[in-house]
Amino acid sequence: METQEDCTIRRGQPIRRYQNDFKLDGHTSSMMVNQSQYLNVGRSTIRIAVYLMTGIFLTMDIEQNSTVHQILAMIQSEGELGLTRMPLFTGQTVFALWLCSSRLEVQLRPNHKPIELATKWNRLVKKYSSHREDTDEEPLLCLRRNVFLSRSDEEQIKEAKVLELLYAEARNNVLQGRYPCEGQARYASLGALQARIELGPYNPQSHTLAFFRRHRGRFLPHHYTSPSLLLGLGVGLGLVGGKGAPEARLLEQYKRIPNHTGTNTNSRKLIRKYLEFCWSLPCYGAAFFQGQIERPVRGLASWITNRDMHVLIAINSSGVYIVDDIQCSLLLGLRYSELSWEMAKPSDEGNLDCLPCLFLQFPVRENGARVYKILQVFSRQAIMMDTLISGFAEEHRRHGTNGDVANTDRLTDHTIGSNTGSFTNKLSKFTLATFDDEGRCIGQMGSWSFQ
């Protein structure tokens, strides 16, 4: 992994590191590193920072009207980053530039001008975020995976530095709950691989259970570090910190990873293995949007206390997914061949509490009959989601196949599966309308009952 702190990129500006606990996932309120990301250094020149998921950021001087394409070319030309041989697939680059803050993440097009967009950021956040109060966020300019890069193309990549960047991004998404897995064993496997990559071979003197307990948040998703979850696992049963604890499972799997000669070669193989595991996850490579769904109403009192549930909507070339990133849970997965959707603007656009929404329709088998469910997702980012879904769905129709989905997802009754078929659509968590084959509404829940 990249560890150099004194590399240079253009005009002697150093590559600098940020702390490993610095988050780019939208879960942190402080997106700054004690300095402005955009500093004027001349009449038409500005100094910017570009953040990599490996834990470094690049500083460089650019013209204020520089495009994404030009900035990416500068990054790729820096030999010490090892990206000079970055592959290109069907016109798509492996990485793209993103503008990211705690409330909004946008992948930029090659002709976009990041400085120009950064000056408009607070207006964009106010338009596309559910937070209506005035904001003063300064976005980070990040180098991330291109959402339009297909998984099949990514699997062809051999360049070590490119794979390291992809690994770092996948690792962060796993730890932040954006790439849900089913079961503790899978998280333990990924955590063990990460430990082997970043710590080296198992050392019984230093890599103890106490060590992994202290550093649980470094190798396991955030929901495993929650005190309430750990108590729920059963203190009385000795699971916290004991043999059944997540960090204990991780340690046992870490011990089993063999130590081969040739550290660099072994590290590359482990990074590849980590990515291969992540490629099988439904949400891999997705763009994430913030939204909310109506909780099912159970009991009269819940009409008063019921609140919408905040979720992430993950969209990639395979399909559309609803994720509870707090619990690291995949709630719903829909592939494009079974998905119909429509974006709707609020009936009263002057009402700040009235949100645009995305209607997602999908088939399920219920009591032996095929019916259609409709889920309403509220989000000011609905128009952005609609645009991305339209592009991927059109690509799917043009090729007459669902591409990557054939290997990773399938819909059977209420189940959407990875290659092990273990992901389950949790339809009981949604407020849905139900229609029969002839388009008649045969079931309503929550606010659907008043429409």
PDB file of N, CA, C and O in Angstrom, residues 290-296 306-313 320 322 331-332 334 339-348 353-362 372-380 382 385 389 427 429-435 443-451:
ATOM      1  N   GLN A 290     -28.964   9.481  -0.554  1.00  0.00           N
ATOM      2  CA  GLN A 290     -29.690   9.510   0.713  1.00  0.00           C
ATOM      3  C   GLN A 290     -31.187   9.655   0.457  1.00  0.00           C
ATOM      4  O   GLN A 290     -31.610  10.434  -0.392  1.00  0.00           O
ATOM      5  N   GLY A 291     -31.963   8.877   1.193  1.00  0.00           N
ATOM      6  CA  GLY A 291     -33.415   8.939   1.046  1.00  0.00           C
ATOM      7  C   GLY A 291     -34.103   8.451   2.298  1.00  0.00           C
ATOM      8  O   GLY A 291     -33.453   8.138   3.304  1.00  0.00           O
ATOM      9  N   GLN A 292     -35.403   8.363   2.239  1.00  0.00           N
ATOM     10  CA  GLN A 292     -36.168   7.862   3.374  1.00  0.00           C
ATOM     11  C   GLN A 292     -37.396   7.126   2.875  1.00  0.00           C
ATOM     12  O   GLN A 292     -37.924   7.412   1.796  1.00  0.00           O
ATOM     13  N   ILE A 293     -37.815   6.142   3.643  1.00  0.00           N
ATOM     14  CA  ILE A 293     -38.997   5.355   3.308  1.00  0.00           C
ATOM     15  C   ILE A 293     -39.946   5.364   4.491  1.00  0.00           C
ATOM     16  O   ILE A 293     -39.537   5.556   5.632  1.00  0.00           O
ATOM     17  N   GLU A 294     -41.214   5.170   4.206  1.00  0.00           N
ATOM     18  CA  GLU A 294     -42.222   5.154   5.258  1.00  0.00           C
ATOM     19  C   GLU A 294     -42.183   3.817   5.981  1.00  0.00           C
ATOM     20  O   GLU A 294     -42.193   2.753   5.345  1.00  0.00           O
ATOM     21  N   ARG A 295     -42.129   3.878   7.300  1.00  0.00           N
ATOM     22  CA  ARG A 295     -42.161   2.648   8.091  1.00  0.00           C
ATOM     23  C   ARG A 295     -43.582   2.086   8.105  1.00  0.00           C
ATOM     24  O   ARG A 295     -44.552   2.854   8.082  1.00  0.00           O
ATOM     25  N   PRO A 296     -43.741   0.772   8.161  1.00  0.00           N
ATOM     26  CA  PRO A 296     -45.088   0.198   8.304  1.00  0.00           C
ATOM     27  C   PRO A 296     -45.732   0.658   9.607  1.00  0.00           C
ATOM     28  O   PRO A 296     -45.070   0.745  10.642  1.00  0.00           O
ATOM     29  N   ASN A 306     -44.717   7.434  14.544  1.00  0.00           N
ATOM     30  CA  ASN A 306     -44.016   6.850  13.412  1.00  0.00           C
ATOM     31  C   ASN A 306     -43.191   7.891  12.659  1.00  0.00           C
ATOM     32  O   ASN A 306     -43.664   8.976  12.354  1.00  0.00           O
ATOM     33  N   ARG A 307     -41.928   7.540  12.386  1.00  0.00           N
ATOM     34  CA  ARG A 307     -41.046   8.392  11.607  1.00  0.00           C
ATOM     35  C   ARG A 307     -40.532   7.624  10.405  1.00  0.00           C
ATOM     36  O   ARG A 307     -40.378   6.406  10.460  1.00  0.00           O
ATOM     37  N   ASP A 308     -40.252   8.359   9.341  1.00  0.00           N
ATOM     38  CA  ASP A 308     -39.664   7.704   8.180  1.00  0.00           C
ATOM     39  C   ASP A 308     -38.289   7.150   8.539  1.00  0.00           C
ATOM     40  O   ASP A 308     -37.593   7.674   9.407  1.00  0.00           O
ATOM     41  N   MET A 309     -37.925   6.094   7.846  1.00  0.00           N
ATOM     42  CA  MET A 309     -36.633   5.454   8.067  1.00  0.00           C
ATOM     43  C   MET A 309     -35.641   5.975   7.027  1.00  0.00           C
ATOM     44  O   MET A 309     -35.905   5.942   5.825  1.00  0.00           O
ATOM     45  N   HIS A 310     -34.517   6.478   7.487  1.00  0.00           N
ATOM     46  CA  HIS A 310     -33.490   6.965   6.572  1.00  0.00           C
ATOM     47  C   HIS A 310     -32.682   5.781   6.033  1.00  0.00           C
ATOM     48  O   HIS A 310     -32.248   4.911   6.790  1.00  0.00           O
ATOM     49  N   VAL A 311     -32.499   5.767   4.728  1.00  0.00           N
ATOM     50  CA  VAL A 311     -31.811   4.657   4.064  1.00  0.00           C
ATOM     51  C   VAL A 311     -30.844   5.212   3.026  1.00  0.00           C
ATOM     52  O   VAL A 311     -30.886   6.389   2.672  1.00  0.00           O
ATOM     53  N   LEU A 312     -29.961   4.328   2.562  1.00  0.00           N
ATOM     54  CA  LEU A 312     -29.139   4.617   1.403  1.00  0.00           C
ATOM     55  C   LEU A 312     -29.717   3.879   0.206  1.00  0.00           C
ATOM     56  O   LEU A 312     -30.158   2.729   0.335  1.00  0.00           O
ATOM     57  N   ILE A 313     -29.742   4.538  -0.931  1.00  0.00           N
ATOM     58  CA  ILE A 313     -30.151   3.883  -2.176  1.00  0.00           C
ATOM     59  C   ILE A 313     -28.889   3.682  -2.994  1.00  0.00           C
ATOM     60  O   ILE A 313     -28.215   4.648  -3.377  1.00  0.00           O
ATOM     61  N   VAL A 320     -30.756  -1.807  -8.379  1.00  0.00           N
ATOM     62  CA  VAL A 320     -31.042  -0.791  -7.371  1.00  0.00           C
ATOM     63  C   VAL A 320     -31.245  -1.493  -6.035  1.00  0.00           C
ATOM     64  O   VAL A 320     -31.983  -2.494  -5.953  1.00  0.00           O
ATOM     65  N   ILE A 322     -31.766  -1.042  -1.615  1.00  0.00           N
ATOM     66  CA  ILE A 322     -32.090  -0.228  -0.452  1.00  0.00           C
ATOM     67  C   ILE A 322     -31.288  -0.772   0.724  1.00  0.00           C
ATOM     68  O   ILE A 322     -31.400  -1.957   1.061  1.00  0.00           O
ATOM     69  N   LEU A 331     -31.850  -4.332   2.589  1.00  0.00           N
ATOM     70  CA  LEU A 331     -33.283  -4.489   2.785  1.00  0.00           C
ATOM     71  C   LEU A 331     -33.996  -4.970   1.532  1.00  0.00           C
ATOM     72  O   LEU A 331     -34.958  -5.714   1.607  1.00  0.00           O
ATOM     73  N   LEU A 332     -33.511  -4.527   0.376  1.00  0.00           N
ATOM     74  CA  LEU A 332     -34.184  -4.848  -0.875  1.00  0.00           C
ATOM     75  C   LEU A 332     -33.201  -4.752  -2.020  1.00  0.00           C
ATOM     76  O   LEU A 332     -32.368  -3.837  -2.061  1.00  0.00           O
ATOM     77  N   LEU A 334     -33.104  -5.090  -6.374  1.00  0.00           N
ATOM     78  CA  LEU A 334     -33.892  -5.214  -7.602  1.00  0.00           C
ATOM     79  C   LEU A 334     -32.975  -5.112  -8.806  1.00  0.00           C
ATOM     80  O   LEU A 334     -32.237  -4.139  -8.945  1.00  0.00           O
ATOM     81  N   LEU A 339     -37.396  -4.472 -12.757  1.00  0.00           N
ATOM     82  CA  LEU A 339     -37.678  -3.191 -12.117  1.00  0.00           C
ATOM     83  C   LEU A 339     -38.358  -2.236 -13.086  1.00  0.00           C
ATOM     84  O   LEU A 339     -37.931  -2.064 -14.222  1.00  0.00           O
ATOM     85  N   SER A 340     -39.448  -1.627 -12.619  1.00  0.00           N
ATOM     86  CA  SER A 340     -40.033  -0.469 -13.285  1.00  0.00           C
ATOM     87  C   SER A 340     -39.987   0.676 -12.284  1.00  0.00           C
ATOM     88  O   SER A 340     -40.117   0.446 -11.076  1.00  0.00           O
ATOM     89  N   TRP A 341     -39.807   1.869 -12.764  1.00  0.00           N
ATOM     90  CA  TRP A 341     -39.669   2.987 -11.833  1.00  0.00           C
ATOM     91  C   TRP A 341     -40.226   4.257 -12.458  1.00  0.00           C
ATOM     92  O   TRP A 341     -40.410   4.361 -13.673  1.00  0.00           O
ATOM     93  N   GLU A 342     -40.508   5.207 -11.619  1.00  0.00           N
ATOM     94  CA  GLU A 342     -40.959   6.518 -12.080  1.00  0.00           C
ATOM     95  C   GLU A 342     -40.583   7.554 -11.027  1.00  0.00           C
ATOM     96  O   GLU A 342     -40.704   7.304  -9.827  1.00  0.00           O
ATOM     97  N   MET A 343     -40.121   8.701 -11.503  1.00  0.00           N
ATOM     98  CA  MET A 343     -39.781   9.798 -10.607  1.00  0.00           C
ATOM     99  C   MET A 343     -40.933  10.797 -10.589  1.00  0.00           C
ATOM    100  O   MET A 343     -41.522  11.098 -11.631  1.00  0.00           O
ATOM    101  N   ALA A 344     -41.308  11.263  -9.405  1.00  0.00           N
ATOM    102  CA  ALA A 344     -42.419  12.202  -9.271  1.00  0.00           C
ATOM    103  C   ALA A 344     -41.985  13.412  -8.468  1.00  0.00           C
ATOM    104  O   ALA A 344     -41.344  13.285  -7.420  1.00  0.00           O
ATOM    105  N   LYS A 345     -42.337  14.593  -8.960  1.00  0.00           N
ATOM    106  CA  LYS A 345     -42.076  15.824  -8.225  1.00  0.00           C
ATOM    107  C   LYS A 345     -43.179  16.037  -7.191  1.00  0.00           C
ATOM    108  O   LYS A 345     -44.287  15.528  -7.349  1.00  0.00           O
ATOM    109  N   PRO A 346     -42.899  16.787  -6.142  1.00  0.00           N
ATOM    110  CA  PRO A 346     -43.926  17.027  -5.125  1.00  0.00           C
ATOM    111  C   PRO A 346     -45.096  17.817  -5.695  1.00  0.00           C
ATOM    112  O   PRO A 346     -44.912  18.674  -6.561  1.00  0.00           O
ATOM    113  N   SER A 347     -46.302  17.505  -5.214  1.00  0.00           N
ATOM    114  CA  SER A 347     -47.484  18.209  -5.689  1.00  0.00           C
ATOM    115  C   SER A 347     -47.459  19.673  -5.290  1.00  0.00           C
ATOM    116  O   SER A 347     -47.975  20.537  -6.001  1.00  0.00           O
ATOM    117  N   ASP A 348     -46.855  19.978  -4.150  1.00  0.00           N
ATOM    118  CA  ASP A 348     -46.720  21.351  -3.681  1.00  0.00           C
ATOM    119  C   ASP A 348     -45.233  21.670  -3.555  1.00  0.00           C
ATOM    120  O   ASP A 348     -44.627  21.449  -2.510  1.00  0.00           O
ATOM    121  N   ASP A 353     -41.455  20.624   3.168  1.00  0.00           N
ATOM    122  CA  ASP A 353     -41.573  19.288   3.751  1.00  0.00           C
ATOM    123  C   ASP A 353     -42.080  18.263   2.743  1.00  0.00           C
ATOM    124  O   ASP A 353     -42.197  17.081   3.063  1.00  0.00           O
ATOM    125  N   CYS A 354     -42.408  18.718   1.545  1.00  0.00           N
ATOM    126  CA  CYS A 354     -42.914  17.816   0.503  1.00  0.00           C
ATOM    127  C   CYS A 354     -41.755  17.455  -0.418  1.00  0.00           C
ATOM    128  O   CYS A 354     -41.209  18.310  -1.131  1.00  0.00           O
ATOM    129  N   LEU A 355     -41.341  16.179  -0.406  1.00  0.00           N
ATOM    130  CA  LEU A 355     -40.143  15.739  -1.117  1.00  0.00           C
ATOM    131  C   LEU A 355     -40.471  15.091  -2.456  1.00  0.00           C
ATOM    132  O   LEU A 355     -41.524  14.447  -2.603  1.00  0.00           O
ATOM    133  N   PRO A 356     -39.574  15.216  -3.430  1.00  0.00           N
ATOM    134  CA  PRO A 356     -39.697  14.382  -4.632  1.00  0.00           C
ATOM    135  C   PRO A 356     -39.585  12.910  -4.228  1.00  0.00           C
ATOM    136  O   PRO A 356     -39.088  12.592  -3.136  1.00  0.00           O
ATOM    137  N   CYS A 357     -40.041  12.037  -5.096  1.00  0.00           N
ATOM    138  CA  CYS A 357     -39.955  10.614  -4.741  1.00  0.00           C
ATOM    139  C   CYS A 357     -39.695   9.764  -5.967  1.00  0.00           C
ATOM    140  O   CYS A 357     -39.893  10.183  -7.107  1.00  0.00           O
ATOM    141  N   LEU A 358     -39.239   8.574  -5.684  1.00  0.00           N
ATOM    142  CA  LEU A 358     -38.974   7.565  -6.693  1.00  0.00           C
ATOM    143  C   LEU A 358     -39.873   6.375  -6.391  1.00  0.00           C
ATOM    144  O   LEU A 358     -39.848   5.832  -5.282  1.00  0.00           O
ATOM    145  N   PHE A 359     -40.741   5.993  -7.356  1.00  0.00           N
ATOM    146  CA  PHE A 359     -41.588   4.812  -7.203  1.00  0.00           C
ATOM    147  C   PHE A 359     -40.865   3.626  -7.830  1.00  0.00           C
ATOM    148  O   PHE A 359     -40.488   3.668  -9.000  1.00  0.00           O
ATOM    149  N   LEU A 360     -40.652   2.575  -7.053  1.00  0.00           N
ATOM    150  CA  LEU A 360     -40.007   1.355  -7.534  1.00  0.00           C
ATOM    151  C   LEU A 360     -41.024   0.229  -7.555  1.00  0.00           C
ATOM    152  O   LEU A 360     -41.587  -0.130  -6.515  1.00  0.00           O
ATOM    153  N   GLN A 361     -41.268  -0.335  -8.733  1.00  0.00           N
ATOM    154  CA  GLN A 361     -42.230  -1.442  -8.868  1.00  0.00           C
ATOM    155  C   GLN A 361     -41.476  -2.719  -9.216  1.00  0.00           C
ATOM    156  O   GLN A 361     -40.596  -2.721 -10.079  1.00  0.00           O
ATOM    157  N   PHE A 362     -41.837  -3.817  -8.544  1.00  0.00           N
ATOM    158  CA  PHE A 362     -41.147  -5.082  -8.767  1.00  0.00           C
ATOM    159  C   PHE A 362     -42.107  -6.239  -8.508  1.00  0.00           C
ATOM    160  O   PHE A 362     -43.035  -6.135  -7.702  1.00  0.00           O
ATOM    161  N   TYR A 372     -47.479  -7.400  -7.970  1.00  0.00           N
ATOM    162  CA  TYR A 372     -46.487  -6.339  -8.106  1.00  0.00           C
ATOM    163  C   TYR A 372     -46.549  -5.425  -6.888  1.00  0.00           C
ATOM    164  O   TYR A 372     -47.613  -4.988  -6.478  1.00  0.00           O
ATOM    165  N   LYS A 373     -45.378  -5.162  -6.331  1.00  0.00           N
ATOM    166  CA  LYS A 373     -45.262  -4.268  -5.188  1.00  0.00           C
ATOM    167  C   LYS A 373     -44.698  -2.927  -5.668  1.00  0.00           C
ATOM    168  O   LYS A 373     -43.856  -2.879  -6.571  1.00  0.00           O
ATOM    169  N   ILE A 374     -45.142  -1.852  -5.028  1.00  0.00           N
ATOM    170  CA  ILE A 374     -44.587  -0.524  -5.305  1.00  0.00           C
ATOM    171  C   ILE A 374     -44.090   0.091  -4.007  1.00  0.00           C
ATOM    172  O   ILE A 374     -44.835   0.180  -3.029  1.00  0.00           O
ATOM    173  N   LEU A 375     -42.821   0.472  -4.019  1.00  0.00           N
ATOM    174  CA  LEU A 375     -42.200   1.139  -2.885  1.00  0.00           C
ATOM    175  C   LEU A 375     -41.967   2.602  -3.240  1.00  0.00           C
ATOM    176  O   LEU A 375     -41.492   2.909  -4.340  1.00  0.00           O
ATOM    177  N   GLN A 376     -42.300   3.490  -2.320  1.00  0.00           N
ATOM    178  CA  GLN A 376     -42.092   4.918  -2.520  1.00  0.00           C
ATOM    179  C   GLN A 376     -40.882   5.369  -1.707  1.00  0.00           C
ATOM    180  O   GLN A 376     -40.860   5.230  -0.487  1.00  0.00           O
ATOM    181  N   VAL A 377     -39.872   5.881  -2.412  1.00  0.00           N
ATOM    182  CA  VAL A 377     -38.653   6.377  -1.768  1.00  0.00           C
ATOM    183  C   VAL A 377     -38.632   7.893  -1.882  1.00  0.00           C
ATOM    184  O   VAL A 377     -38.662   8.437  -2.994  1.00  0.00           O
ATOM    185  N   PHE A 378     -38.603   8.567  -0.751  1.00  0.00           N
ATOM    186  CA  PHE A 378     -38.593  10.026  -0.745  1.00  0.00           C
ATOM    187  C   PHE A 378     -37.146  10.530  -0.698  1.00  0.00           C
ATOM    188  O   PHE A 378     -36.359  10.092   0.133  1.00  0.00           O
ATOM    189  N   SER A 379     -36.829  11.463  -1.587  1.00  0.00           N
ATOM    190  CA  SER A 379     -35.469  11.990  -1.588  1.00  0.00           C
ATOM    191  C   SER A 379     -35.384  13.204  -2.502  1.00  0.00           C
ATOM    192  O   SER A 379     -35.955  13.203  -3.600  1.00  0.00           O
ATOM    193  N   ARG A 380     -34.648  14.228  -2.058  1.00  0.00           N
ATOM    194  CA  ARG A 380     -34.387  15.359  -2.937  1.00  0.00           C
ATOM    195  C   ARG A 380     -33.399  14.976  -4.030  1.00  0.00           C
ATOM    196  O   ARG A 380     -33.205  15.737  -4.983  1.00  0.00           O
ATOM    197  N   ALA A 382     -33.906  12.392  -5.907  1.00  0.00           N
ATOM    198  CA  ALA A 382     -34.665  11.485  -6.771  1.00  0.00           C
ATOM    199  C   ALA A 382     -34.346  11.707  -8.242  1.00  0.00           C
ATOM    200  O   ALA A 382     -34.223  10.754  -9.015  1.00  0.00           O
ATOM    201  N   MET A 385     -31.084  10.037  -9.037  1.00  0.00           N
ATOM    202  CA  MET A 385     -31.250   8.581  -9.098  1.00  0.00           C
ATOM    203  C   MET A 385     -31.956   8.165 -10.384  1.00  0.00           C
ATOM    204  O   MET A 385     -31.574   7.180 -11.031  1.00  0.00           O
ATOM    205  N   ILE A 389     -30.410   5.505 -13.022  1.00  0.00           N
ATOM    206  CA  ILE A 389     -31.145   4.268 -13.320  1.00  0.00           C
ATOM    207  C   ILE A 389     -31.482   4.194 -14.796  1.00  0.00           C
ATOM    208  O   ILE A 389     -31.344   3.137 -15.432  1.00  0.00           O
ATOM    209  N   LEU A 427     -39.381  -7.455   3.080  1.00  0.00           N
ATOM    210  CA  LEU A 427     -40.534  -6.665   2.665  1.00  0.00           C
ATOM    211  C   LEU A 427     -41.372  -6.190   3.844  1.00  0.00           C
ATOM    212  O   LEU A 427     -42.095  -5.201   3.731  1.00  0.00           O
ATOM    213  N   LYS A 429     -40.434  -4.652   6.291  1.00  0.00           N
ATOM    214  CA  LYS A 429     -39.921  -3.365   6.769  1.00  0.00           C
ATOM    215  C   LYS A 429     -40.424  -2.196   5.920  1.00  0.00           C
ATOM    216  O   LYS A 429     -40.125  -1.042   6.217  1.00  0.00           O
ATOM    217  N   PHE A 430     -41.174  -2.489   4.852  1.00  0.00           N
ATOM    218  CA  PHE A 430     -41.590  -1.447   3.927  1.00  0.00           C
ATOM    219  C   PHE A 430     -43.098  -1.218   3.985  1.00  0.00           C
ATOM    220  O   PHE A 430     -43.879  -2.133   4.290  1.00  0.00           O
ATOM    221  N   THR A 431     -43.494  -0.002   3.658  1.00  0.00           N
ATOM    222  CA  THR A 431     -44.893   0.322   3.418  1.00  0.00           C
ATOM    223  C   THR A 431     -45.105   0.241   1.910  1.00  0.00           C
ATOM    224  O   THR A 431     -44.524   1.036   1.156  1.00  0.00           O
ATOM    225  N   LEU A 432     -45.906  -0.715   1.460  1.00  0.00           N
ATOM    226  CA  LEU A 432     -46.015  -1.028   0.040  1.00  0.00           C
ATOM    227  C   LEU A 432     -47.466  -1.000  -0.433  1.00  0.00           C
ATOM    228  O   LEU A 432     -48.394  -1.204   0.344  1.00  0.00           O
ATOM    229  N   ALA A 433     -47.630  -0.767  -1.719  1.00  0.00           N
ATOM    230  CA  ALA A 433     -48.911  -0.988  -2.388  1.00  0.00           C
ATOM    231  C   ALA A 433     -48.766  -2.236  -3.240  1.00  0.00           C
ATOM    232  O   ALA A 433     -47.679  -2.516  -3.766  1.00  0.00           O
ATOM    233  N   THR A 434     -49.847  -3.002  -3.380  1.00  0.00           N
ATOM    234  CA  THR A 434     -49.811  -4.264  -4.119  1.00  0.00           C
ATOM    235  C   THR A 434     -50.819  -4.220  -5.256  1.00  0.00           C
ATOM    236  O   THR A 434     -51.980  -3.831  -5.058  1.00  0.00           O
ATOM    237  N   PHE A 435     -50.379  -4.635  -6.450  1.00  0.00           N
ATOM    238  CA  PHE A 435     -51.239  -4.645  -7.630  1.00  0.00           C
ATOM    239  C   PHE A 435     -51.202  -6.031  -8.254  1.00  0.00           C
ATOM    240  O   PHE A 435     -50.193  -6.734  -8.183  1.00  0.00           O
ATOM    241  N   GLY A 443     -53.937  -4.164  -2.440  1.00  0.00           N
ATOM    242  CA  GLY A 443     -53.408  -4.025  -1.087  1.00  0.00           C
ATOM    243  C   GLY A 443     -52.762  -2.677  -0.883  1.00  0.00           C
ATOM    244  O   GLY A 443     -52.031  -2.192  -1.744  1.00  0.00           O
ATOM    245  N   GLN A 444     -53.076  -2.034   0.249  1.00  0.00           N
ATOM    246  CA  GLN A 444     -52.514  -0.716   0.561  1.00  0.00           C
ATOM    247  C   GLN A 444     -52.060  -0.689   2.006  1.00  0.00           C
ATOM    248  O   GLN A 444     -52.650  -1.335   2.864  1.00  0.00           O
ATOM    249  N   MET A 445     -51.006   0.070   2.253  1.00  0.00           N
ATOM    250  CA  MET A 445     -50.489   0.229   3.606  1.00  0.00           C
ATOM    251  C   MET A 445     -50.170   1.702   3.844  1.00  0.00           C
ATOM    252  O   MET A 445     -49.858   2.440   2.914  1.00  0.00           O
ATOM    253  N   GLY A 446     -50.214   2.129   5.098  1.00  0.00           N
ATOM    254  CA  GLY A 446     -49.776   3.467   5.491  1.00  0.00           C
ATOM    255  C   GLY A 446     -50.458   4.559   4.684  1.00  0.00           C
ATOM    256  O   GLY A 446     -51.668   4.535   4.440  1.00  0.00           O
ATOM    257  N   SER A 447     -49.654   5.515   4.207  1.00  0.00           N
ATOM    258  CA  SER A 447     -50.223   6.646   3.494  1.00  0.00           C
ATOM    259  C   SER A 447     -50.778   6.249   2.132  1.00  0.00           C
ATOM    260  O   SER A 447     -51.533   7.010   1.526  1.00  0.00           O
ATOM    261  N   TRP A 448     -50.398   5.059   1.631  1.00  0.00           N
ATOM    262  CA  TRP A 448     -50.998   4.575   0.394  1.00  0.00           C
ATOM    263  C   TRP A 448     -52.517   4.492   0.516  1.00  0.00           C
ATOM    264  O   TRP A 448     -53.250   4.617  -0.458  1.00  0.00           O
ATOM    265  N   SER A 449     -53.013   4.257   1.737  1.00  0.00           N
ATOM    266  CA  SER A 449     -54.447   4.070   1.963  1.00  0.00           C
ATOM    267  C   SER A 449     -55.231   5.349   1.710  1.00  0.00           C
ATOM    268  O   SER A 449     -56.448   5.311   1.557  1.00  0.00           O
ATOM    269  N   PHE A 450     -54.535   6.479   1.647  1.00  0.00           N
ATOM    270  CA  PHE A 450     -55.219   7.756   1.464  1.00  0.00           C
ATOM    271  C   PHE A 450     -55.050   8.290   0.059  1.00  0.00           C
ATOM    272  O   PHE A 450     -55.470   9.391  -0.237  1.00  0.00           O
ATOM    273  N   GLN A 451     -54.410   7.498  -0.819  1.00  0.00           N
ATOM    274  CA  GLN A 451     -54.166   7.970  -2.175  1.00  0.00           C
ATOM    275  C   GLN A 451     -55.223   7.437  -3.145  1.00  0.00           C
ATOM    276  O   GLN A 451     -55.751   6.377  -2.955  1.00  0.00           O
TER     277      GLN A 451
END
